[in-house]
Amino acid sequence: MAPMAHQASLTHSVAFLARRAATALAAVAVLGAAAAPAAYADAASASPEKLPDGLYGTKDPQYDGVWRQSLALLAQDTVGIRPAPSAVKWLAGQQCADGSFTAFRAAPGTPCDAKTGRDTNQTAAAVQALAALGGHGDTVRKAVDWLKSVQNDDGGWSSMAGSASDANSTSVVIGALAAAGEKPGSVTSKKGGKTPYDGLLTFRLGCEEKEGARGAFTFQLKGAAPNADATAAAATGALGKGFVVEPAGPGATAPVKPLSCKGGEDKKAGSDPARAAEGGDGYLVAQLDKNGQHLLSAMPGAEQQPDVGNTADAVVALAAGGHGAAAAKPLKWLEKNAADWAKQNGPAAYAQLVLAAHATGTDPRSFGGTDLVAALNATGPKPAAAAKKDSDEGGSQDDGGLGVPWVIGIGLAIGAGVGFLLSSRKKNRL
């Protein structure tokens, strides 16, 4: 691999690793990298000696500050919690003048420059959170405009602008577009006129693959091994949905239909996002059944272990597809096994579980004996209040930088600190 391509791949991999609160990519091991590349480390602001007021979590935010903050606020919103104004102000204040976000800016008053590591994943997460909270229309619009400006020719996105598209980044941007009121299918690349769905479906594995891989998605390289994390993200994104999936109700128990290789079904799935999502769900169910209702993650050569966060993502994906019965099985596994993981990993982990509970209509305040909402709230500034169900849904207002169509509340965190980054979610993404 040429030096520049080598560096670009490493930069992309580590940025994506931080976004997903993972620990080490197999690609990093293959490419011989033992730590974050200097290019990305230099692009991010230096870690603070003291964490800023309003920030969720206690660990170094250098690689995931905006991510975990966004998901924290978003998860709280789903359960009717109004966040502290300082938490929302911190997030909005991280935006660069061009609309983008990086993982963390220690001095947000200093303009972003060429060394600032602008990140589509952090930006898309912030869009989803601020759009849900309301009152930040200009911030959201600028962020969406920036995302559109860095769309790749194939219709997708990479975590760092200019790199090759990947399934997870494309999926999280689709969620942001939808949250901002855009129609993802109408957002086309400047060259080629490709949509985000066109880009996303290039990572789908079809009937040319062996039976156990069909319907899955790869992270980036077509023809690579199936990636459960990418599949969960893509199965949700292909339906035009983001981090928050509204529960479909008790009647949403449609069985999952694995990808069929008869009657042209494979060709249809290759061009229809909804059919592709169904195929992805079929792959996830097969993996869940195989492993005891959880997904696996492991460093190359290491003993395989349950991946709690990825399992939570799979629950959301299945719920998004209307497969309530299929989602209920891994959800029960999470209720029995996720408490210690969440306690160790903080706001990002609690957020993932809250969002999985929400998507399935489960009470996150009584999740296998754990009050996820209270635990999440404890990782950040004290929330302002619980939202009133009969509050004004119509407008939004500026409350010290805090917009409030507070029908249902505010935020959680799907990212996690660098400790989470270094201690969990080890997976082969390539």
Short mmCIF file of C-alpha atoms in Angstrom, two decimals:
data_model
loop_
_atom_site.label_atom_id
_atom_site.label_comp_id
_atom_site.label_asym_id
_atom_site.label_seq_id
_atom_site.Cartn_x
_atom_site.Cartn_y
_atom_site.Cartn_z
CA MET A 1 0.00 0.00 0.00
CA ALA A 2 1.34 3.43 -0.92
CA PRO A 3 2.31 5.64 2.07
CA MET A 4 -0.45 8.19 1.45
CA ALA A 5 -3.10 5.52 1.04
CA HIS A 6 -1.74 3.78 4.12
CA GLN A 7 -2.03 6.97 6.18
CA ALA A 8 -5.51 7.76 4.84
CA SER A 9 -6.75 4.29 5.71
CA LEU A 10 -5.35 4.53 9.21
CA THR A 11 -6.83 7.97 9.75
CA HIS A 12 -10.22 6.85 8.53
CA SER A 13 -10.14 3.68 10.62
CA VAL A 14 -9.21 5.42 13.87
CA ALA A 15 -11.79 8.15 13.35
CA PHE A 16 -14.44 5.55 12.80
CA LEU A 17 -13.15 3.53 15.73
CA ALA A 18 -13.56 6.48 18.02
CA ARG A 19 -17.03 7.18 16.65
CA ARG A 20 -18.27 3.73 17.46
CA ALA A 21 -16.53 3.65 20.84
CA ALA A 22 -14.65 0.62 19.70
CA THR A 23 -11.16 -0.38 20.58
CA ALA A 24 -9.06 -1.71 17.76
CA LEU A 25 -9.81 -2.30 14.14
CA ALA A 26 -8.56 -5.43 12.48
CA ALA A 27 -7.46 -3.10 9.72
CA VAL A 28 -5.17 -1.35 12.15
CA ALA A 29 -3.63 -4.66 13.10
CA VAL A 30 -3.24 -5.65 9.46
CA LEU A 31 -1.66 -2.32 8.60
CA GLY A 32 0.69 -2.55 11.56
CA ALA A 33 -0.62 0.44 13.54
CA ALA A 34 -0.57 0.15 17.29
CA ALA A 35 -1.93 3.57 18.14
CA ALA A 36 -3.85 6.52 16.72
CA PRO A 37 -2.06 7.99 13.70
CA ALA A 38 -0.40 11.33 14.22
CA ALA A 39 -2.46 12.93 11.46
CA TYR A 40 -5.70 12.45 13.33
CA ALA A 41 -4.23 13.04 16.77
CA ASP A 42 -2.88 16.40 15.61
CA ALA A 43 -6.20 17.28 14.02
CA ALA A 44 -8.11 16.92 17.27
CA SER A 45 -7.79 19.48 20.03
CA ALA A 46 -5.57 18.59 22.95
CA SER A 47 -7.25 16.84 25.83
CA PRO A 48 -8.31 19.19 28.58
CA GLU A 49 -6.82 19.11 32.06
CA LYS A 50 -10.32 19.82 33.33
CA LEU A 51 -13.45 18.69 31.54
CA PRO A 52 -15.72 21.51 30.36
CA ASP A 53 -18.94 22.29 32.17
CA GLY A 54 -21.87 20.60 30.51
CA LEU A 55 -19.97 17.65 29.03
CA TYR A 56 -21.20 14.10 29.64
CA GLY A 57 -18.77 11.49 30.86
CA THR A 58 -15.53 11.75 32.79
CA LYS A 59 -13.09 10.32 30.26
CA ASP A 60 -10.97 12.08 27.68
CA PRO A 61 -13.30 13.58 25.03
CA GLN A 62 -10.59 14.05 22.41
CA TYR A 63 -11.99 11.41 20.07
CA ASP A 64 -15.68 11.18 20.98
CA GLY A 65 -16.82 14.27 22.89
CA VAL A 66 -19.43 15.47 20.40
CA TRP A 67 -20.52 11.92 19.65
CA ARG A 68 -21.25 10.92 23.24
CA GLN A 69 -22.76 14.31 24.04
CA SER A 70 -25.11 14.15 21.07
CA LEU A 71 -26.33 10.69 21.85
CA ALA A 72 -26.69 11.50 25.50
CA LEU A 73 -28.97 14.42 24.78
CA LEU A 74 -30.87 12.47 22.14
CA ALA A 75 -31.50 9.50 24.40
CA GLN A 76 -32.70 11.74 27.20
CA ASP A 77 -35.07 13.35 24.74
CA THR A 78 -36.73 10.02 24.02
CA VAL A 79 -37.66 9.56 27.68
CA GLY A 80 -38.92 13.06 28.44
CA ILE A 81 -35.88 14.52 30.14
CA ARG A 82 -35.03 18.20 29.63
CA PRO A 83 -31.26 18.53 29.75
CA ALA A 84 -29.18 21.13 31.49
CA PRO A 85 -28.79 24.25 29.32
CA SER A 86 -25.02 23.95 29.76
CA ALA A 87 -25.05 20.52 28.08
CA VAL A 88 -26.85 21.77 24.98
CA LYS A 89 -24.82 24.97 24.87
CA TRP A 90 -21.58 22.98 24.94
CA LEU A 91 -22.66 20.83 22.01
CA ALA A 92 -23.85 23.71 19.84
CA GLY A 93 -20.70 25.65 20.66
CA GLN A 94 -18.47 22.92 19.20
CA GLN A 95 -19.51 23.71 15.62
CA CYS A 96 -16.97 25.12 13.19
CA ALA A 97 -17.87 28.16 11.09
CA ASP A 98 -18.32 25.99 7.99
CA GLY A 99 -20.98 23.90 9.77
CA SER A 100 -18.86 20.85 10.57
CA PHE A 101 -18.04 19.33 13.94
CA THR A 102 -14.92 17.60 15.12
CA ALA A 103 -14.77 15.27 18.11
CA PHE A 104 -13.63 17.89 20.59
CA ARG A 105 -12.52 21.50 20.58
CA ALA A 106 -10.85 22.54 23.81
CA ALA A 107 -11.05 26.20 22.76
CA PRO A 108 -14.28 26.60 20.79
CA GLY A 109 -13.70 30.35 20.62
CA THR A 110 -10.71 29.72 18.37
CA PRO A 111 -11.70 29.31 14.69
CA CYS A 112 -11.31 25.90 13.10
CA ASP A 113 -8.44 25.67 10.63
CA ALA A 114 -6.98 23.20 8.16
CA LYS A 115 -5.71 21.01 11.00
CA THR A 116 -9.15 20.62 12.55
CA GLY A 117 -10.30 17.03 12.05
CA ARG A 118 -13.76 17.63 10.65
CA ASP A 119 -15.79 14.45 11.04
CA THR A 120 -19.02 13.48 9.30
CA ASN A 121 -19.99 11.11 12.11
CA GLN A 122 -19.65 13.70 14.88
CA THR A 123 -21.46 16.22 12.66
CA ALA A 124 -24.31 13.85 11.84
CA ALA A 125 -24.72 12.90 15.50
CA ALA A 126 -24.91 16.56 16.49
CA VAL A 127 -27.52 17.19 13.79
CA GLN A 128 -29.73 14.41 15.11
CA ALA A 129 -29.51 15.71 18.67
CA LEU A 130 -29.96 19.41 17.96
CA ALA A 131 -32.78 18.79 15.48
CA ALA A 132 -34.64 16.77 18.10
CA LEU A 133 -34.17 19.41 20.78
CA GLY A 134 -35.31 22.25 18.55
CA GLY A 135 -34.33 25.90 18.62
CA HIS A 136 -31.09 25.36 16.70
CA GLY A 137 -32.29 25.64 13.13
CA ASP A 138 -29.32 27.64 11.84
CA THR A 139 -26.83 25.27 13.45
CA VAL A 140 -28.56 22.25 11.98
CA ARG A 141 -28.87 23.82 8.53
CA LYS A 142 -25.19 24.72 8.39
CA ALA A 143 -24.20 21.22 9.49
CA VAL A 144 -26.42 19.60 6.86
CA ASP A 145 -25.04 21.89 4.17
CA TRP A 146 -21.51 20.85 5.13
CA LEU A 147 -22.44 17.16 5.02
CA LYS A 148 -23.87 17.61 1.55
CA SER A 149 -20.70 19.38 0.45
CA VAL A 150 -18.52 16.37 1.34
CA GLN A 151 -20.76 13.67 -0.14
CA ASN A 152 -18.70 11.27 -2.24
CA ASP A 153 -19.38 10.59 -5.91
CA ASP A 154 -20.85 7.16 -5.05
CA GLY A 155 -23.51 8.87 -2.91
CA GLY A 156 -22.00 7.86 0.42
CA TRP A 157 -19.73 9.31 3.09
CA SER A 158 -16.57 8.44 4.93
CA SER A 159 -15.90 9.57 8.48
CA MET A 160 -13.22 11.98 7.22
CA ALA A 161 -14.01 13.93 4.07
CA GLY A 162 -12.06 12.77 1.07
CA SER A 163 -11.73 9.12 2.08
CA ALA A 164 -13.66 6.23 0.59
CA SER A 165 -17.26 5.82 1.70
CA ASP A 166 -18.21 3.27 4.34
CA ALA A 167 -21.51 1.74 5.39
CA ASN A 168 -21.57 3.11 8.93
CA SER A 169 -20.75 6.73 8.07
CA THR A 170 -23.26 6.71 5.23
CA SER A 171 -25.92 5.33 7.57
CA VAL A 172 -25.40 7.91 10.31
CA VAL A 173 -25.55 10.74 7.75
CA ILE A 174 -28.79 9.33 6.36
CA GLY A 175 -30.18 9.53 9.90
CA ALA A 176 -29.05 13.13 10.18
CA LEU A 177 -30.64 14.12 6.88
CA ALA A 178 -33.92 12.56 7.92
CA ALA A 179 -33.80 14.22 11.34
CA ALA A 180 -33.27 17.60 9.69
CA GLY A 181 -36.34 17.17 7.52
CA GLU A 182 -34.49 16.25 4.34
CA LYS A 183 -35.42 13.36 2.07
CA PRO A 184 -32.21 11.29 1.92
CA GLY A 185 -33.16 9.82 -1.43
CA SER A 186 -33.22 13.31 -2.93
CA VAL A 187 -29.72 14.24 -1.78
CA THR A 188 -27.49 13.43 -4.76
CA SER A 189 -23.77 13.62 -5.37
CA LYS A 190 -22.54 16.47 -7.55
CA LYS A 191 -20.84 14.03 -9.87
CA GLY A 192 -22.92 11.06 -10.96
CA GLY A 193 -26.15 12.02 -9.18
CA LYS A 194 -25.92 9.12 -6.73
CA THR A 195 -28.09 9.03 -3.61
CA PRO A 196 -27.02 7.95 -0.10
CA TYR A 197 -28.95 4.72 -0.67
CA ASP A 198 -26.99 4.05 -3.85
CA GLY A 199 -23.80 4.39 -1.86
CA LEU A 200 -25.03 2.28 1.02
CA LEU A 201 -26.16 -0.63 -1.14
CA THR A 202 -22.71 -0.98 -2.69
CA PHE A 203 -21.64 -2.63 0.58
CA ARG A 204 -24.39 -5.26 0.51
CA LEU A 205 -23.34 -8.88 0.01
CA GLY A 206 -25.62 -10.77 -2.36
CA CYS A 207 -26.06 -14.22 -3.78
CA GLU A 208 -22.56 -14.27 -5.23
CA GLU A 209 -21.38 -14.82 -1.63
CA LYS A 210 -21.53 -18.03 0.37
CA GLU A 211 -24.86 -18.69 2.01
CA GLY A 212 -23.95 -17.51 5.51
CA ALA A 213 -22.84 -14.10 4.27
CA ARG A 214 -25.76 -13.24 2.02
CA GLY A 215 -27.70 -10.17 2.99
CA ALA A 216 -24.98 -8.80 5.26
CA PHE A 217 -23.07 -5.56 4.71
CA THR A 218 -19.35 -4.98 4.78
CA PHE A 219 -17.86 -1.93 6.47
CA GLN A 220 -16.12 -0.58 3.41
CA LEU A 221 -14.72 -3.00 0.88
CA LYS A 222 -17.13 -4.83 -1.39
CA GLY A 223 -16.36 -8.53 -1.23
CA ALA A 224 -14.86 -8.30 2.27
CA ALA A 225 -16.10 -10.39 5.17
CA PRO A 226 -19.59 -9.67 6.54
CA ASN A 227 -19.56 -7.11 9.32
CA ALA A 228 -22.34 -7.32 11.89
CA ASP A 229 -21.78 -3.76 13.11
CA ALA A 230 -21.99 -2.37 9.58
CA THR A 231 -25.01 -4.56 8.90
CA ALA A 232 -26.93 -3.25 11.92
CA ALA A 233 -26.16 0.33 10.95
CA ALA A 234 -27.04 -0.22 7.29
CA ALA A 235 -30.28 -2.09 8.04
CA THR A 236 -31.42 0.96 10.01
CA GLY A 237 -30.06 3.57 7.60
CA ALA A 238 -31.52 1.85 4.54
CA LEU A 239 -34.96 2.52 6.03
CA GLY A 240 -34.14 6.21 6.35
CA LYS A 241 -33.92 6.07 10.13
CA GLY A 242 -31.39 7.36 12.61
CA PHE A 243 -30.45 6.67 16.20
CA VAL A 244 -34.00 7.08 17.51
CA VAL A 245 -36.43 4.48 16.21
CA GLU A 246 -39.97 4.90 17.41
CA PRO A 247 -41.58 1.70 18.71
CA ALA A 248 -44.01 0.28 16.18
CA GLY A 249 -46.29 -1.21 18.81
CA PRO A 250 -47.20 -4.74 19.90
CA GLY A 251 -48.45 -5.68 16.45
CA ALA A 252 -45.05 -5.22 14.82
CA THR A 253 -44.04 -8.87 14.88
CA ALA A 254 -43.41 -9.52 11.21
CA PRO A 255 -41.04 -12.47 10.74
CA VAL A 256 -37.62 -11.73 9.31
CA LYS A 257 -37.12 -12.99 5.77
CA PRO A 258 -33.49 -13.79 4.93
CA LEU A 259 -32.29 -12.82 1.48
CA SER A 260 -33.63 -15.23 -1.12
CA CYS A 261 -31.65 -16.14 -4.21
CA LYS A 262 -34.73 -17.24 -6.13
CA GLY A 263 -36.94 -15.32 -8.53
CA GLY A 264 -34.66 -12.32 -8.89
CA GLU A 265 -34.94 -11.36 -5.23
CA ASP A 266 -31.21 -10.71 -5.00
CA LYS A 267 -31.35 -8.20 -7.85
CA LYS A 268 -34.31 -6.43 -6.26
CA ALA A 269 -32.52 -6.22 -2.92
CA GLY A 270 -29.55 -4.71 -4.68
CA SER A 271 -31.62 -1.74 -5.81
CA ASP A 272 -34.34 -1.44 -3.15
CA PRO A 273 -33.13 -0.13 0.24
CA ALA A 274 -36.07 -1.66 2.13
CA ARG A 275 -35.40 -5.11 0.69
CA ALA A 276 -31.71 -4.71 1.45
CA ALA A 277 -32.56 -3.80 5.04
CA GLU A 278 -34.66 -6.95 5.32
CA GLY A 279 -31.76 -9.03 4.05
CA GLY A 280 -29.49 -7.39 6.59
CA ASP A 281 -31.95 -8.19 9.36
CA GLY A 282 -31.97 -11.81 8.20
CA TYR A 283 -28.21 -11.97 8.57
CA LEU A 284 -28.36 -10.42 12.04
CA VAL A 285 -30.98 -12.89 13.23
CA ALA A 286 -28.88 -15.80 11.99
CA GLN A 287 -25.86 -14.49 13.88
CA LEU A 288 -27.86 -13.84 17.03
CA ASP A 289 -29.36 -17.33 16.96
CA LYS A 290 -25.94 -18.83 16.39
CA ASN A 291 -24.30 -17.04 19.31
CA GLY A 292 -27.01 -17.22 21.97
CA GLN A 293 -28.83 -13.95 21.15
CA HIS A 294 -25.79 -11.70 21.19
CA LEU A 295 -23.26 -10.67 18.58
CA LEU A 296 -19.54 -11.29 18.84
CA SER A 297 -16.57 -9.01 18.66
CA ALA A 298 -12.90 -9.86 19.01
CA MET A 299 -9.43 -8.65 18.15
CA PRO A 300 -7.73 -10.72 15.46
CA GLY A 301 -6.41 -13.88 17.08
CA ALA A 302 -8.09 -13.15 20.41
CA GLU A 303 -10.85 -15.14 22.01
CA GLN A 304 -14.24 -14.06 20.74
CA GLN A 305 -16.42 -12.28 23.29
CA PRO A 306 -19.97 -10.89 23.35
CA ASP A 307 -20.28 -7.39 21.90
CA VAL A 308 -22.90 -5.67 24.00
CA GLY A 309 -22.98 -2.42 22.05
CA ASN A 310 -23.30 -4.14 18.71
CA THR A 311 -26.08 -6.32 20.09
CA ALA A 312 -27.93 -3.16 21.14
CA ASP A 313 -27.52 -1.80 17.62
CA ALA A 314 -28.96 -5.01 16.22
CA VAL A 315 -32.01 -4.66 18.47
CA VAL A 316 -32.62 -1.18 17.06
CA ALA A 317 -32.19 -2.43 13.50
CA LEU A 318 -34.68 -5.25 13.98
CA ALA A 319 -37.18 -2.93 15.63
CA ALA A 320 -36.79 -0.46 12.76
CA GLY A 321 -37.74 -3.25 10.36
CA GLY A 322 -40.88 -4.05 12.35
CA HIS A 323 -39.49 -7.31 13.70
CA GLY A 324 -40.54 -6.99 17.31
CA ALA A 325 -40.42 -10.67 18.13
CA ALA A 326 -36.90 -11.03 16.71
CA ALA A 327 -35.73 -7.92 18.59
CA ALA A 328 -37.18 -9.16 21.89
CA LYS A 329 -34.75 -12.07 22.15
CA PRO A 330 -31.47 -10.12 22.09
CA LEU A 331 -33.15 -7.43 24.19
CA LYS A 332 -33.70 -9.99 26.96
CA TRP A 333 -30.03 -10.94 26.70
CA LEU A 334 -29.11 -7.28 27.13
CA GLU A 335 -31.34 -6.96 30.19
CA LYS A 336 -29.48 -9.83 31.82
CA ASN A 337 -25.94 -9.00 30.73
CA ALA A 338 -25.47 -5.32 29.95
CA ALA A 339 -25.52 -3.61 33.36
CA ASP A 340 -21.86 -4.07 34.27
CA TRP A 341 -20.77 -3.14 30.74
CA ALA A 342 -22.76 0.09 30.85
CA LYS A 343 -21.50 0.99 34.31
CA GLN A 344 -17.91 0.56 33.19
CA ASN A 345 -18.27 2.41 29.90
CA GLY A 346 -20.46 5.32 30.90
CA PRO A 347 -22.83 7.60 29.00
CA ALA A 348 -22.33 6.12 25.55
CA ALA A 349 -23.18 2.65 26.75
CA TYR A 350 -26.19 3.80 28.75
CA ALA A 351 -27.39 5.69 25.68
CA GLN A 352 -27.24 2.66 23.44
CA LEU A 353 -29.31 0.68 25.91
CA VAL A 354 -31.87 3.46 26.38
CA LEU A 355 -32.30 3.73 22.61
CA ALA A 356 -32.64 -0.04 22.26
CA ALA A 357 -35.26 -0.07 25.00
CA HIS A 358 -37.10 2.83 23.39
CA ALA A 359 -37.16 1.18 19.97
CA THR A 360 -38.83 -1.90 21.42
CA GLY A 361 -41.27 -0.10 23.70
CA THR A 362 -39.45 -1.30 26.80
CA ASP A 363 -39.21 0.80 29.97
CA PRO A 364 -35.57 1.95 30.27
CA ARG A 365 -36.19 2.83 33.92
CA SER A 366 -36.64 -0.84 34.69
CA PHE A 367 -34.17 -2.58 32.44
CA GLY A 368 -33.16 -5.88 33.97
CA GLY A 369 -33.22 -4.24 37.38
CA THR A 370 -31.33 -1.10 36.27
CA ASP A 371 -32.73 2.40 35.89
CA LEU A 372 -30.87 3.36 32.72
CA VAL A 373 -32.29 6.88 32.74
CA ALA A 374 -31.07 7.66 36.25
CA ALA A 375 -27.70 6.13 35.46
CA LEU A 376 -27.38 8.20 32.30
CA ASN A 377 -28.40 11.41 34.03
CA ALA A 378 -25.74 10.80 36.65
CA THR A 379 -22.97 10.91 34.03
CA GLY A 380 -23.54 14.57 33.18
CA PRO A 381 -24.94 17.86 34.44
CA LYS A 382 -28.18 17.64 36.34
CA PRO A 383 -31.11 17.80 33.90
CA ALA A 384 -33.22 20.93 34.01
CA ALA A 385 -36.50 19.06 34.34
CA ALA A 386 -38.65 16.28 33.04
CA ALA A 387 -40.62 17.36 30.00
CA LYS A 388 -44.33 17.96 30.32
CA LYS A 389 -46.33 15.83 27.93
CA ASP A 390 -48.77 18.64 27.32
CA SER A 391 -46.04 21.23 26.69
CA ASP A 392 -46.02 23.44 23.63
CA GLU A 393 -45.10 21.28 20.65
CA GLY A 394 -45.41 23.97 18.07
CA GLY A 395 -42.58 26.42 18.24
CA SER A 396 -39.10 26.58 19.53
CA GLN A 397 -37.48 29.25 21.57
CA ASP A 398 -34.04 30.34 22.55
CA ASP A 399 -33.49 29.69 26.23
CA GLY A 400 -29.90 30.63 26.79
CA GLY A 401 -28.90 28.63 23.74
CA LEU A 402 -31.35 25.84 24.55
CA GLY A 403 -34.20 25.31 22.09
CA VAL A 404 -37.37 23.85 23.52
CA PRO A 405 -40.14 22.12 21.75
CA TRP A 406 -39.96 19.97 24.88
CA VAL A 407 -42.57 17.34 24.09
CA ILE A 408 -40.30 14.65 25.25
CA GLY A 409 -36.97 15.67 26.58
CA ILE A 410 -33.34 15.30 25.95
CA GLY A 411 -30.24 13.38 25.47
CA LEU A 412 -28.01 10.46 26.10
CA ALA A 413 -24.72 9.29 24.75
CA ILE A 414 -23.93 6.52 22.32
CA GLY A 415 -20.30 7.28 22.21
CA ALA A 416 -18.04 6.69 25.12
CA GLY A 417 -14.85 8.00 26.56
CA VAL A 418 -11.42 7.08 25.47
CA GLY A 419 -11.39 4.46 28.21
CA PHE A 420 -14.34 2.89 26.45
CA LEU A 421 -12.44 3.39 23.22
CA LEU A 422 -9.48 1.47 24.56
CA SER A 423 -11.27 -1.25 26.46
CA SER A 424 -14.26 -2.49 24.48
CA ARG A 425 -15.88 -3.25 21.14
CA LYS A 426 -12.89 -4.84 19.39
CA LYS A 427 -13.93 -5.75 15.90
CA ASN A 428 -12.78 -6.33 12.36
CA ARG A 429 -14.35 -3.54 10.32
CA LEU A 430 -12.75 -4.26 7.00
#
